[in-house]
XYZ file of C-alpha atoms in Angstrom:
763
model
C 27.840 -38.858 -58.571
C 30.042 -36.076 -59.930
C 33.792 -35.847 -59.650
C 35.189 -34.987 -56.234
C 38.447 -33.233 -55.407
C 40.482 -32.854 -52.235
C 39.464 -29.920 -50.082
C 37.994 -29.393 -46.658
C 34.749 -29.234 -44.728
C 34.146 -26.258 -42.466
C 31.517 -26.330 -39.731
C 30.343 -22.956 -38.429
C 28.248 -22.726 -35.258
C 26.569 -19.769 -33.610
C 23.806 -17.486 -34.860
C 24.008 -18.412 -38.523
C 20.390 -18.926 -39.588
C 18.118 -16.156 -40.783
C 20.984 -13.671 -40.988
C 22.039 -14.073 -44.608
C 24.953 -16.324 -43.720
C 24.716 -18.742 -46.647
C 24.529 -15.907 -49.226
C 27.514 -14.302 -47.500
C 29.446 -17.588 -47.736
C 28.499 -17.927 -51.416
C 29.763 -14.448 -52.291
C 32.936 -14.966 -50.267
C 33.733 -18.274 -51.979
C 33.085 -16.806 -55.433
C 35.305 -13.818 -54.601
C 38.183 -16.108 -53.627
C 37.689 -18.450 -56.574
C 36.745 -21.468 -54.453
C 34.454 -24.322 -55.454
C 32.167 -26.356 -53.230
C 28.862 -25.761 -51.483
C 27.142 -24.562 -48.304
C 24.053 -25.812 -46.485
C 22.226 -25.374 -43.197
C 22.314 -28.330 -40.817
C 20.204 -27.678 -37.755
C 21.898 -24.920 -35.791
C 25.095 -25.058 -37.863
C 26.261 -24.242 -41.362
C 28.317 -26.865 -43.216
C 30.654 -25.594 -45.930
C 32.728 -27.640 -48.338
C 35.444 -25.789 -50.240
C 38.094 -26.717 -52.780
C 40.885 -24.538 -54.063
C 44.359 -23.268 -53.174
C 45.315 -23.579 -49.496
C 45.996 -19.838 -49.202
C 42.517 -19.029 -50.506
C 40.960 -21.542 -48.107
C 42.822 -19.934 -45.193
C 41.623 -16.499 -46.238
C 38.096 -17.873 -46.554
C 38.125 -19.391 -43.045
C 39.434 -16.161 -41.503
C 36.812 -14.058 -43.281
C 33.945 -16.216 -41.961
C 34.229 -14.435 -38.616
C 35.859 -11.181 -39.679
C 33.345 -10.306 -42.406
C 30.196 -12.097 -41.197
C 26.804 -10.377 -41.632
C 25.972 -7.853 -38.938
C 23.266 -10.055 -37.429
C 25.400 -13.197 -37.342
C 27.394 -14.422 -34.358
C 30.178 -16.820 -35.330
C 31.193 -18.741 -32.232
C 33.194 -21.661 -33.581
C 34.805 -22.544 -36.910
C 35.984 -26.150 -37.270
C 38.040 -27.255 -40.294
C 38.736 -30.809 -41.436
C 39.936 -32.465 -44.674
C 37.165 -33.678 -46.983
C 36.337 -34.619 -50.536
C 34.434 -31.800 -52.248
C 32.231 -31.909 -55.388
C 34.014 -30.308 -58.302
C 32.495 -27.214 -59.874
C 31.365 -23.700 -59.076
C 30.311 -22.890 -55.514
C 26.609 -23.522 -54.797
C 24.011 -23.061 -52.072
C 22.429 -26.419 -51.242
C 19.047 -27.275 -49.780
C 19.036 -27.314 -45.995
C 19.859 -30.595 -44.295
C 18.191 -32.035 -41.236
C 20.100 -31.695 -37.992
C 19.757 -31.493 -34.290
C 18.355 -28.084 -33.566
C 19.297 -26.183 -30.443
C 19.273 -22.406 -30.260
C 20.026 -21.012 -33.711
C 17.117 -18.678 -34.562
C 17.731 -14.970 -34.887
C 15.230 -12.455 -33.430
C 13.065 -10.168 -35.536
C 15.129 -7.353 -36.999
C 14.154 -3.699 -37.522
C 13.893 -2.361 -41.070
C 17.349 -1.629 -42.500
C 18.310 1.711 -44.124
C 18.203 0.238 -47.643
C 14.635 -0.978 -47.227
C 13.574 2.307 -45.609
C 14.941 4.154 -48.629
C 13.163 1.763 -50.963
C 9.687 2.257 -49.499
C 10.212 6.017 -49.756
C 11.294 5.906 -53.440
C 8.389 6.435 -55.891
C 10.410 4.681 -58.597
C 10.991 1.534 -56.555
C 8.938 -1.623 -57.010
C 8.232 -1.681 -53.272
C 7.324 1.983 -52.890
C 5.094 2.273 -49.797
C 4.962 -1.507 -49.436
C 4.384 -2.312 -45.756
C 6.083 -5.739 -45.817
C 9.386 -4.859 -47.456
C 12.400 -6.751 -46.096
C 15.741 -8.180 -47.151
C 18.495 -10.445 -45.887
C 19.513 -7.813 -43.324
C 16.110 -7.066 -41.819
C 12.533 -8.133 -41.289
C 10.605 -10.770 -39.365
C 12.407 -13.901 -38.196
C 11.352 -15.525 -34.907
C 7.779 -14.235 -35.206
C 7.258 -16.128 -38.476
C 9.332 -19.304 -37.936
C 7.311 -22.518 -37.684
C 10.219 -24.961 -37.895
C 13.925 -25.343 -38.531
C 16.056 -25.214 -40.607
C 15.039 -21.655 -41.406
C 13.646 -21.767 -44.953
C 10.518 -20.203 -46.429
C 8.380 -23.379 -46.245
C 9.006 -23.395 -42.473
C 7.672 -19.870 -41.977
C 4.284 -18.170 -42.105
C 5.347 -16.847 -45.541
C 4.809 -20.349 -46.939
C 1.365 -19.299 -48.164
C 2.761 -16.475 -50.325
C 4.472 -17.974 -53.417
C 7.107 -15.674 -54.875
C 6.312 -13.846 -58.102
C 8.895 -14.063 -60.934
C 10.461 -10.720 -59.968
C 10.920 -11.714 -56.331
C 12.187 -15.149 -57.360
C 14.806 -13.500 -59.567
C 16.015 -11.389 -56.620
C 15.987 -14.410 -54.324
C 18.145 -16.387 -56.779
C 20.592 -13.578 -57.606
C 23.797 -13.741 -55.516
C 24.433 -10.064 -56.236
C 21.065 -8.977 -54.812
C 20.599 -8.059 -51.151
C 17.538 -10.317 -51.133
C 19.522 -13.388 -52.165
C 17.930 -16.219 -50.119
C 15.944 -13.766 -47.970
C 13.190 -16.099 -46.777
C 10.429 -13.482 -46.064
C 10.931 -11.747 -49.450
C 7.706 -10.232 -50.811
C 6.346 -7.420 -52.939
C 2.911 -5.892 -53.658
C 2.288 -8.516 -56.357
C 2.910 -11.640 -54.294
C 3.191 -10.727 -50.634
C 0.921 -9.947 -47.684
C -1.785 -7.314 -48.041
C -2.915 -4.543 -45.697
C -6.472 -3.333 -45.037
C -8.507 -1.284 -42.568
C -11.540 -2.712 -40.766
C -14.250 -0.775 -38.952
C -14.148 2.313 -41.154
C -16.611 3.452 -43.813
C -14.132 5.108 -46.179
C -14.197 2.452 -48.886
C -11.298 2.395 -51.331
C -9.042 4.662 -49.272
C -5.369 3.851 -48.787
C -5.403 1.964 -45.454
C -2.323 3.705 -44.063
C -3.481 7.194 -45.017
C -6.965 6.517 -43.695
C -5.566 5.048 -40.448
C -3.469 8.201 -40.069
C -6.586 10.357 -40.543
C -8.385 8.417 -37.803
C -5.452 8.697 -35.409
C -5.127 12.442 -35.998
C -8.851 12.820 -35.290
C -8.431 11.258 -31.835
C -9.553 7.713 -32.550
C -7.925 4.577 -31.160
C -6.704 1.840 -33.513
C -5.543 -1.734 -33.219
C -2.503 -2.299 -35.417
C -1.293 -5.766 -36.326
C 2.488 -5.881 -36.205
C 4.991 -8.725 -36.382
C 4.678 -10.147 -32.847
C 1.085 -9.214 -32.083
C -1.323 -6.297 -31.986
C -0.657 -2.829 -30.639
C -3.267 -0.319 -29.507
C -2.350 3.098 -30.862
C -3.470 6.687 -30.482
C -2.066 10.179 -30.953
C 0.407 10.663 -28.093
C -0.118 14.433 -28.150
C -3.909 14.204 -27.769
C -4.806 14.248 -24.065
C -8.410 13.212 -24.697
C -7.368 10.239 -26.828
C -4.865 9.081 -24.198
C -7.430 9.436 -21.421
C -9.994 7.514 -23.477
C -7.497 4.718 -24.156
C -6.721 4.448 -20.432
C -10.414 4.346 -19.553
C -11.259 1.715 -22.165
C -8.261 -0.447 -21.307
C -8.658 -0.011 -17.526
C -5.054 1.141 -17.229
C -5.219 4.222 -14.973
C -1.547 5.033 -14.302
C 0.893 2.527 -15.792
C 3.165 4.407 -18.240
C 2.468 4.050 -21.950
C 5.181 3.506 -24.558
C 5.561 5.960 -27.433
C 6.736 5.305 -30.986
C 8.576 8.206 -32.613
C 11.293 8.848 -35.161
C 14.797 9.721 -33.976
C 14.362 13.474 -34.389
C 11.188 13.406 -32.297
C 12.869 11.189 -29.688
C 15.547 13.871 -29.291
C 12.860 16.527 -28.984
C 11.049 14.578 -26.265
C 13.950 13.144 -24.274
C 17.551 13.654 -23.239
C 19.617 11.035 -25.075
C 23.223 10.088 -24.465
C 25.195 8.738 -27.449
C 24.889 5.247 -25.929
C 21.121 5.601 -25.653
C 20.826 6.844 -29.222
C 22.783 3.814 -30.423
C 20.568 1.484 -28.374
C 17.422 3.107 -29.729
C 18.638 2.638 -33.313
C 19.880 -0.930 -32.772
C 18.328 -3.612 -35.019
C 16.537 -5.012 -31.951
C 14.615 -1.692 -31.652
C 13.634 -2.013 -27.977
C 11.429 0.272 -25.955
C 14.112 2.332 -24.241
C 13.449 4.179 -20.989
C 14.752 7.720 -21.455
C 14.840 10.920 -19.409
C 11.799 12.969 -20.386
C 12.317 16.654 -21.161
C 9.921 19.099 -19.499
C 7.374 20.954 -21.592
C 7.018 18.468 -24.440
C 3.810 18.323 -26.511
C 3.018 14.857 -25.168
C -0.273 14.330 -23.388
C 0.301 14.493 -19.611
C -1.379 11.114 -19.207
C 1.381 9.254 -21.075
C 3.610 8.709 -18.016
C 1.973 10.444 -15.056
C 4.399 11.356 -12.276
C 7.390 9.889 -14.121
C 10.677 11.362 -15.276
C 11.172 8.544 -17.761
C 9.464 7.870 -21.072
C 9.451 4.545 -22.902
C 10.364 5.294 -26.525
C 10.874 3.023 -29.518
C 11.624 3.809 -33.130
C 9.401 2.402 -35.886
C 10.778 -1.053 -36.646
C 8.675 -2.298 -39.578
C 7.868 -0.634 -42.907
C 4.251 -0.405 -41.758
C 5.304 1.596 -38.687
C 7.547 3.878 -40.752
C 4.777 4.615 -43.229
C 2.100 5.137 -40.586
C 4.240 7.376 -38.394
C 5.211 9.519 -41.382
C 1.566 9.815 -42.412
C 0.399 10.838 -38.932
C 3.258 13.285 -38.397
C 3.102 12.905 -34.603
C 4.391 10.455 -32.007
C 2.033 7.570 -31.325
C 1.151 5.655 -28.206
C 1.970 1.997 -28.945
C 0.822 -0.222 -26.122
C 0.178 -3.964 -26.087
C -3.029 -5.037 -27.792
C -4.792 -6.765 -24.931
C -7.287 -6.287 -22.170
C -5.843 -5.349 -18.795
C -3.540 -8.093 -17.397
C -4.245 -10.469 -20.303
C -1.601 -11.641 -22.816
C -1.000 -9.627 -25.959
C -3.292 -10.735 -28.784
C -1.738 -12.040 -32.001
C -4.612 -13.811 -33.802
C -6.979 -11.813 -36.030
C -10.291 -13.226 -34.803
C -9.241 -12.914 -31.171
C -8.353 -9.266 -31.783
C -11.737 -8.573 -33.340
C -13.429 -10.154 -30.326
C -11.288 -9.036 -27.382
C -10.428 -5.522 -28.568
C -13.952 -4.564 -29.606
C -15.007 -1.714 -27.378
C -11.393 -0.623 -26.846
C -10.474 0.357 -30.401
C -12.407 2.159 -33.120
C -10.817 0.400 -36.112
C -8.293 -2.293 -37.027
C -5.302 -1.961 -39.345
C -4.899 -5.580 -40.435
C -2.752 -7.755 -42.679
C -2.854 -11.382 -43.791
C 0.601 -12.640 -42.795
C 0.083 -15.022 -39.851
C 2.091 -14.517 -36.667
C 3.709 -17.723 -35.444
C 4.078 -16.631 -31.818
C 3.281 -13.729 -29.527
C 6.222 -11.363 -28.904
C 5.834 -8.293 -26.731
C 8.244 -5.446 -27.375
C 11.501 -5.669 -25.457
C 12.171 -3.034 -22.783
C 15.649 -1.799 -21.880
C 17.359 0.920 -19.881
C 20.913 2.203 -19.779
C 22.041 1.594 -16.187
C 25.419 1.501 -14.462
C 27.421 1.847 -17.649
C 25.572 -0.416 -20.073
C 22.256 -1.291 -21.655
C 20.256 -3.663 -19.471
C 17.261 -5.671 -20.645
C 14.197 -5.303 -18.433
C 11.862 -7.381 -20.603
C 13.000 -9.882 -23.233
C 10.755 -9.850 -26.246
C 10.661 -8.937 -29.911
C 14.125 -8.141 -31.236
C 15.949 -9.865 -28.361
C 14.419 -13.340 -27.913
C 15.420 -16.009 -28.720
C 19.058 -14.876 -28.898
C 20.885 -17.521 -26.824
C 23.016 -16.829 -23.774
C 26.445 -18.390 -23.383
C 26.977 -20.337 -20.178
C 30.271 -20.157 -18.253
C 33.041 -22.272 -19.759
C 32.808 -25.153 -17.301
C 29.117 -25.699 -18.099
C 29.953 -26.890 -21.631
C 29.141 -30.505 -20.774
C 26.040 -29.732 -18.712
C 22.973 -31.892 -19.358
C 19.965 -30.167 -20.952
C 17.642 -28.545 -18.416
C 14.170 -27.065 -18.658
C 13.524 -24.290 -16.114
C 10.061 -22.811 -15.674
C 10.676 -19.584 -13.753
C 8.265 -17.953 -11.328
C 4.758 -16.559 -11.162
C 5.269 -12.954 -12.289
C 7.030 -11.785 -15.461
C 7.246 -15.439 -16.365
C 9.706 -16.883 -18.839
C 11.115 -20.342 -19.394
C 14.667 -21.422 -20.129
C 16.111 -24.322 -22.120
C 19.789 -25.211 -21.854
C 21.625 -27.089 -24.568
C 25.316 -27.698 -24.029
C 27.075 -24.369 -23.554
C 23.967 -22.394 -24.519
C 20.855 -21.284 -22.689
C 17.744 -20.074 -24.437
C 15.755 -17.738 -22.192
C 12.314 -17.254 -23.687
C 10.501 -14.062 -24.429
C 8.356 -12.443 -21.716
C 5.207 -14.500 -21.180
C 3.391 -12.494 -18.482
C 1.972 -13.075 -15.019
C 0.728 -16.607 -14.442
C -1.865 -15.562 -11.881
C -3.915 -14.515 -14.937
C -5.526 -17.723 -16.345
C -5.136 -16.708 -19.988
C -1.433 -16.054 -19.430
C -1.076 -19.452 -17.811
C -2.569 -21.054 -20.893
C -0.237 -19.011 -23.099
C 2.713 -20.152 -20.979
C 1.889 -23.792 -21.605
C 1.505 -23.096 -25.328
C 4.901 -21.379 -25.387
C 6.476 -24.290 -23.538
C 5.254 -26.744 -26.170
C 6.286 -24.343 -28.953
C 9.860 -23.926 -27.709
C 10.290 -27.643 -27.008
C 9.165 -28.533 -30.537
C 10.958 -25.729 -32.374
C 14.286 -26.304 -30.665
C 13.946 -30.114 -30.377
C 14.667 -29.899 -26.669
C 14.657 -33.048 -24.528
C 15.473 -32.102 -20.945
C 17.372 -34.312 -18.531
C 15.862 -32.425 -15.574
C 13.214 -29.832 -14.729
C 13.891 -26.846 -12.457
C 11.207 -24.915 -10.565
C 10.782 -22.352 -7.783
C 10.297 -23.451 -4.177
C 6.798 -21.955 -4.034
C 4.341 -24.875 -4.229
C 1.416 -22.770 -5.434
C 3.075 -21.237 -8.499
C 1.462 -22.507 -11.679
C 4.931 -22.975 -13.189
C 6.003 -25.074 -10.192
C 2.964 -27.327 -10.450
C 3.493 -27.706 -14.183
C 7.134 -28.643 -13.620
C 6.187 -31.170 -10.959
C 3.718 -32.809 -13.332
C 6.233 -32.881 -16.210
C 8.969 -34.375 -14.058
C 6.653 -37.041 -12.678
C 5.175 -37.920 -16.075
C 8.542 -38.181 -17.815
C 10.475 -39.678 -14.921
C 12.860 -36.713 -14.744
C 14.684 -35.283 -11.741
C 12.987 -32.189 -10.298
C 15.287 -29.460 -8.957
C 13.694 -26.936 -6.619
C 15.627 -23.665 -6.564
C 15.093 -20.942 -3.976
C 13.897 -17.708 -5.599
C 16.826 -15.474 -4.617
C 19.429 -18.163 -5.210
C 18.117 -18.248 -8.789
C 18.465 -14.451 -9.052
C 22.093 -14.642 -7.894
C 22.920 -17.586 -10.163
C 21.557 -15.693 -13.161
C 23.834 -12.728 -12.428
C 26.810 -15.033 -11.899
C 26.262 -17.032 -15.071
C 25.796 -14.015 -17.315
C 29.062 -12.612 -15.956
C 30.854 -15.835 -16.925
C 31.470 -16.851 -13.315
C 32.556 -20.483 -13.454
C 31.667 -23.252 -11.040
C 35.343 -23.528 -10.197
C 35.443 -19.861 -9.175
C 33.641 -20.700 -5.933
C 31.028 -18.704 -4.026
C 30.086 -15.023 -4.181
C 28.236 -12.639 -1.924
C 24.765 -11.908 -3.270
C 22.475 -8.966 -2.580
C 18.904 -9.841 -3.534
C 16.381 -6.995 -3.477
C 12.913 -7.602 -4.871
C 9.266 -7.935 -3.941
C 8.653 -11.379 -2.526
C 9.985 -14.893 -2.970
C 9.516 -17.958 -0.821
C 12.511 -18.565 1.415
C 13.959 -21.834 2.578
C 12.377 -21.272 6.003
C 8.904 -21.001 4.468
C 8.639 -17.213 4.976
C 8.589 -14.454 2.366
C 12.037 -13.074 1.502
C 12.869 -10.013 -0.575
C 15.858 -8.170 0.926
C 18.663 -10.607 1.642
C 22.418 -11.039 1.590
C 23.437 -14.545 0.575
C 26.640 -16.500 0.236
C 26.158 -18.816 -2.702
C 27.735 -20.843 -5.424
C 25.711 -22.502 -8.165
C 24.746 -25.552 -6.136
C 24.067 -24.073 -2.697
C 23.018 -20.864 -1.005
C 22.808 -19.672 2.593
C 21.263 -16.478 3.896
C 23.523 -14.494 6.224
C 21.728 -11.130 6.426
C 18.188 -9.866 5.937
C 16.081 -6.758 6.255
C 14.145 -6.918 9.521
C 10.804 -8.538 8.632
C 7.480 -6.846 9.154
C 3.991 -8.386 9.046
C 2.132 -8.085 5.749
C -1.285 -7.192 7.110
C -3.838 -8.931 4.913
C -1.261 -11.008 3.029
C -1.420 -10.267 -0.696
C -3.499 -7.146 -0.004
C -0.368 -5.537 1.472
C 1.327 -5.752 -1.938
C -1.502 -3.704 -3.447
C -2.163 -1.238 -0.603
C 1.067 0.422 0.598
C -0.527 2.036 3.660
C -0.774 -1.426 5.245
C 2.999 -1.900 5.019
C 3.623 1.655 6.183
C 1.509 1.065 9.280
C 3.529 -2.020 10.186
C 6.828 -0.170 9.741
C 5.744 2.894 11.725
C 4.234 0.852 14.554
C 7.488 -1.090 14.806
C 9.765 1.956 14.574
C 7.811 4.490 16.681
C 5.241 2.540 18.657
C 1.481 2.601 18.155
C 0.764 5.369 20.607
C 3.301 7.633 18.916
C 1.783 6.940 15.505
C -1.750 7.581 16.747
C -0.708 10.707 18.636
C 1.018 12.347 15.678
C -1.544 14.365 13.670
C 0.597 14.201 10.533
C 0.826 10.396 10.680
C -2.726 9.881 11.870
C -3.932 11.757 8.790
C -2.235 9.155 6.589
C -4.478 6.469 8.049
C -7.741 8.372 8.255
C -10.761 6.080 7.728
C -8.479 3.028 7.610
C -9.399 -0.077 9.708
C -6.414 0.245 12.037
C -8.040 -1.587 14.939
C -8.768 -4.588 12.746
C -5.308 -4.694 11.194
C -3.540 -4.332 14.514
C -5.706 -7.052 16.020
C -4.719 -9.300 13.125
C -1.049 -8.541 13.769
C -1.417 -9.210 17.484
C -3.080 -12.563 16.840
C -0.926 -13.527 13.857
C -3.924 -13.895 11.540
C -3.156 -13.487 7.821
C -0.071 -11.374 8.548
C 2.849 -13.331 7.080
C 6.239 -11.816 7.931
C 8.344 -10.565 5.039
C 11.790 -9.029 4.594
C 10.894 -7.280 1.354
C 12.739 -4.400 -0.295
C 9.795 -3.904 -2.648
C 7.414 -3.426 0.260
C 9.925 -1.079 1.923
C 9.790 1.133 -1.178
C 5.991 0.999 -1.025
C 5.973 2.119 2.612
C 8.380 5.018 2.075
C 6.452 6.146 -1.020
C 3.212 6.081 0.999
C 4.796 8.096 3.817
C 5.975 10.740 1.340
C 2.549 10.957 -0.310
C 3.790 9.373 -3.536
C 1.570 6.283 -3.529
C -2.184 5.974 -3.748
C -4.113 3.892 -1.243
C -4.425 1.115 -3.838
C -1.831 0.547 -6.548
C -2.941 -0.156 -10.096
C 0.205 -2.007 -11.219
C 3.266 -3.685 -9.775
C 6.128 -1.333 -9.008
C 3.961 1.787 -9.170
C 5.017 3.156 -5.772
C 8.695 2.300 -6.293
C 8.711 4.021 -9.682
C 7.175 7.136 -8.140
C 9.797 7.151 -5.397
C 12.650 6.853 -7.893
C 11.122 9.602 -10.027
C 10.853 11.893 -6.996
C 14.500 11.508 -5.931
C 16.708 14.388 -7.058
C 20.172 15.558 -6.191
C 22.495 14.157 -3.552
C 21.492 13.797 0.064
C 23.142 12.281 3.159
C 21.965 8.680 3.529
C 19.248 7.915 6.011
C 20.399 5.560 8.794
C 19.678 1.872 9.191
C 20.729 -0.204 12.202
C 22.752 -3.419 11.925
C 21.948 -6.107 14.487
C 25.029 -8.328 14.262
C 23.873 -10.540 17.127
C 20.788 -11.724 15.246
C 20.745 -14.920 13.179
C 20.624 -14.088 10.376
C 22.106 -10.618 10.882
C 19.412 -7.953 10.506
C 19.436 -4.622 8.712
C 16.845 -2.663 10.667
C 14.921 0.174 8.947
C 13.497 1.595 12.193
C 16.048 4.475 12.276
C 15.122 5.242 8.667
C 11.465 5.780 9.545
C 12.305 7.909 12.583
C 14.455 10.149 10.381
C 11.799 10.310 7.681
C 9.118 11.374 10.161
C 11.435 14.026 11.636
C 12.115 15.427 8.167
C 8.413 15.405 7.332
C 7.735 17.534 10.421
C 10.596 19.817 9.430
C 9.088 20.331 5.969
C 12.072 18.874 4.108
C 11.684 18.617 0.322
C 10.318 15.298 -0.854
C 13.008 15.111 -3.565
C 15.802 15.227 -0.984
C 14.058 12.719 1.279
C 13.600 10.281 -1.590
C 17.264 10.677 -2.538
C 18.353 10.113 1.071
C 16.310 6.918 1.209
C 18.009 5.493 -1.883
C 21.436 6.429 -0.535
C 20.653 4.929 2.858
C 19.434 1.631 1.439
C 22.518 1.345 -0.791
C 24.826 2.166 2.110
C 23.179 -0.294 4.487
C 23.302 -3.281 2.150
C 26.707 -2.428 0.720
C 28.188 -2.058 4.198
C 26.763 -5.389 5.302
C 27.914 -7.095 2.098
C 31.448 -5.753 2.531
C 31.562 -7.266 6.018
C 30.341 -10.625 4.697
C 32.894 -10.580 1.863
C 35.717 -9.861 4.314
C 34.619 -12.601 6.698
C 34.184 -15.180 3.928
C 37.233 -14.142 1.897
C 35.182 -13.360 -1.220
C 35.799 -10.746 -3.909
C 32.608 -10.616 -6.014
C 29.082 -9.455 -5.188
C 26.110 -10.438 -7.353
C 23.275 -7.901 -7.506
C 19.833 -8.911 -8.722
C 16.099 -8.756 -8.114
C 13.612 -6.336 -9.622
C 14.465 -3.512 -7.208
C 17.893 -3.286 -8.864
C 16.213 -1.978 -12.015
C 16.133 1.304 -10.088
C 18.949 3.353 -11.626
C 19.756 5.427 -8.552
C 19.939 2.421 -6.246
C 21.928 0.240 -8.646
C 24.479 2.888 -9.540
C 24.964 3.926 -5.904
C 25.421 0.288 -4.853
C 27.891 -0.469 -7.659
C 29.896 2.677 -6.866
C 30.176 1.776 -3.191
C 31.145 -1.844 -3.865
C 33.852 -0.824 -6.327
C 35.199 1.683 -3.787
C 35.819 -1.284 -1.454
C 37.597 -3.232 -4.211
C 34.755 -5.689 -4.794
C 33.567 -6.799 -8.241
C 29.830 -6.309 -8.872
C 28.130 -8.965 -11.015
C 25.058 -7.267 -12.474
C 22.652 -8.773 -15.043
C 22.418 -7.068 -18.425
C 21.162 -9.398 -21.145
C 19.104 -11.240 -18.507
C 16.401 -9.225 -16.712
C 17.209 -8.579 -13.047
C 13.516 -9.034 -12.259
C 11.647 -12.337 -12.285
C 12.005 -12.487 -16.066
C 15.515 -13.833 -15.381
C 14.563 -16.430 -12.759
C 14.359 -19.342 -15.197
C 17.917 -18.717 -16.402
C 19.179 -18.835 -12.822
C 17.156 -21.945 -12.053
C 18.588 -23.657 -15.116
C 22.231 -23.071 -14.206
C 21.642 -24.119 -10.585
C 19.987 -27.336 -11.721
C 22.745 -27.997 -14.270
C 25.451 -27.446 -11.646
C 23.748 -29.821 -9.236
C 23.412 -32.489 -11.913
C 27.088 -32.118 -12.819
C 28.017 -32.699 -9.151
């Protein structure tokens, strides 16, 4: 062993892997004249330094103050230690307990963008250019600590030039694990085209400009792309993919994004963030986009190119591109080459391929600026697996595995004060997605070395995730915590806001589609009083029968019939020519007989179904929806301007108290007969719903002596409703707790389940 001198050991925890942290530490130590070394150790970095005390103090302060942009330094612990004498070095990574220390994939940085555009550069037009500050991370990681042998770049040995950059502390590629160049890195090619020898990017651009549809292999899976300005190409893509109305995302550069949409400074910053999400933006009228991109919508999903391949292709095409998930309708996104060739045949005309394997499927993240901040609607590439910090008094919580719900599924692992909410995994009622969910569960457990002390699931016994959790708990002898759907939504909002267990209960407004309630009925528009361990429902929307069960979620006219019959009476509905026309050729006798006899007509207090009914009444919803949320999105898009809120009735004598929409439907029908503008009626509906639930929540808060109101559920991804509700709550002096980094929809359920289970285990 070499000579050792007195110094200190510094342990740094947080997001410190895959972000250039060790090279940063090396340069900092050299700058301050310190000796020692640095190494990864699981989810931490261990630094040993020797030198003057003043220099060591400056070093410790700079670890947080000057850390790389992608790093998140959460704790710096210093202790005396013996340190090897000599110049500062970067050591091989050490083994360690891994928790949640992997950084997401990062969009191409300005330096790399300039490099691929420079004819004199070694990586000119190289589609896999990256450096310490950008490039693939989570999509290529196969194990931890994060080093090249534990990534899908392991099969691409570095050439001497890349090795020299990798070993040079002065180079921005110093210890950049995915480093590559045209001589030693992944290669790009085009399949399904006869133009032999052509540059694959230029030829792909030619095909796209000619109206063809391409599959493009990215970093988290395949996209299906076409020219977003070509109406025929967009229509053909929709027909081949069986996606008639669901909006399509568009990839464009920043200048084009400004030409297509109205961007606030906050939205521009979010669009250009290293996470590069699909951002929902206000669409300008009269753009050159094909009308089939987002039919009937005022919003457009836009993302900037986030890999060198995307930058090069977009520049070559010279037009915005549709970039939608590479899959068949309702199936998971494809990320294996052979599966793409098989499953996308008949949808695409050619494949732009490369030979770098993808370690795991990652859909693009989706976000929207709502109520004063950016809010994640779908966690995916660029966001997952960034960990979430639990409230302070959860620091000693046991590790929990939570499996979420049936739709927009995600899983959550907790580890001490951290929670790792997975990327979006899809709807588990699709068998292939269910299989992918189980694969992701095994992947996360292995990658993050997670050994749960308990499993948390939804109350619904028929959810695939619930059954899986039951089997896991039984097999491993673990406690199983069943968490009511809307309690989980509220807990997620509370935990993200830092609400501690010791802070006591909050009022919760849960507005979504459907979730099984504690009484065995379908809930979806509730006011709760809850802490992390317990929840009780105090108010609900008056339930209506869902005629045909699940069919009512797909056919809004069924829900509308139930609401109108309840509000006006059957004879009034049948005797009104305007209303009768809405139900022409519909089996009303059969449905009403079912309701009378209670056959396949489960009652539900659902805000999602209320939106469906109002959209159907205003002629904004088709008889059969093609995707979840279609009617609600149309209703939000239709609402313009300010309008007096439509009335709801409050039945305080009921248990639980009921918010009755019957007055709403009477007012809507009156305004329909009066020829009122649909835009004003849609606006009045949003205002009325916000007023009704805010007013009831204020009464509950006063009665219970509470000061905070959690807002969650997928309906609160509606900007007009959320912002109106927040404004009204704040006017009454209440504090809204609204999810931001956690999706308000069912993509956040697992996070809420995890904190509820942890709180119960902590007692």
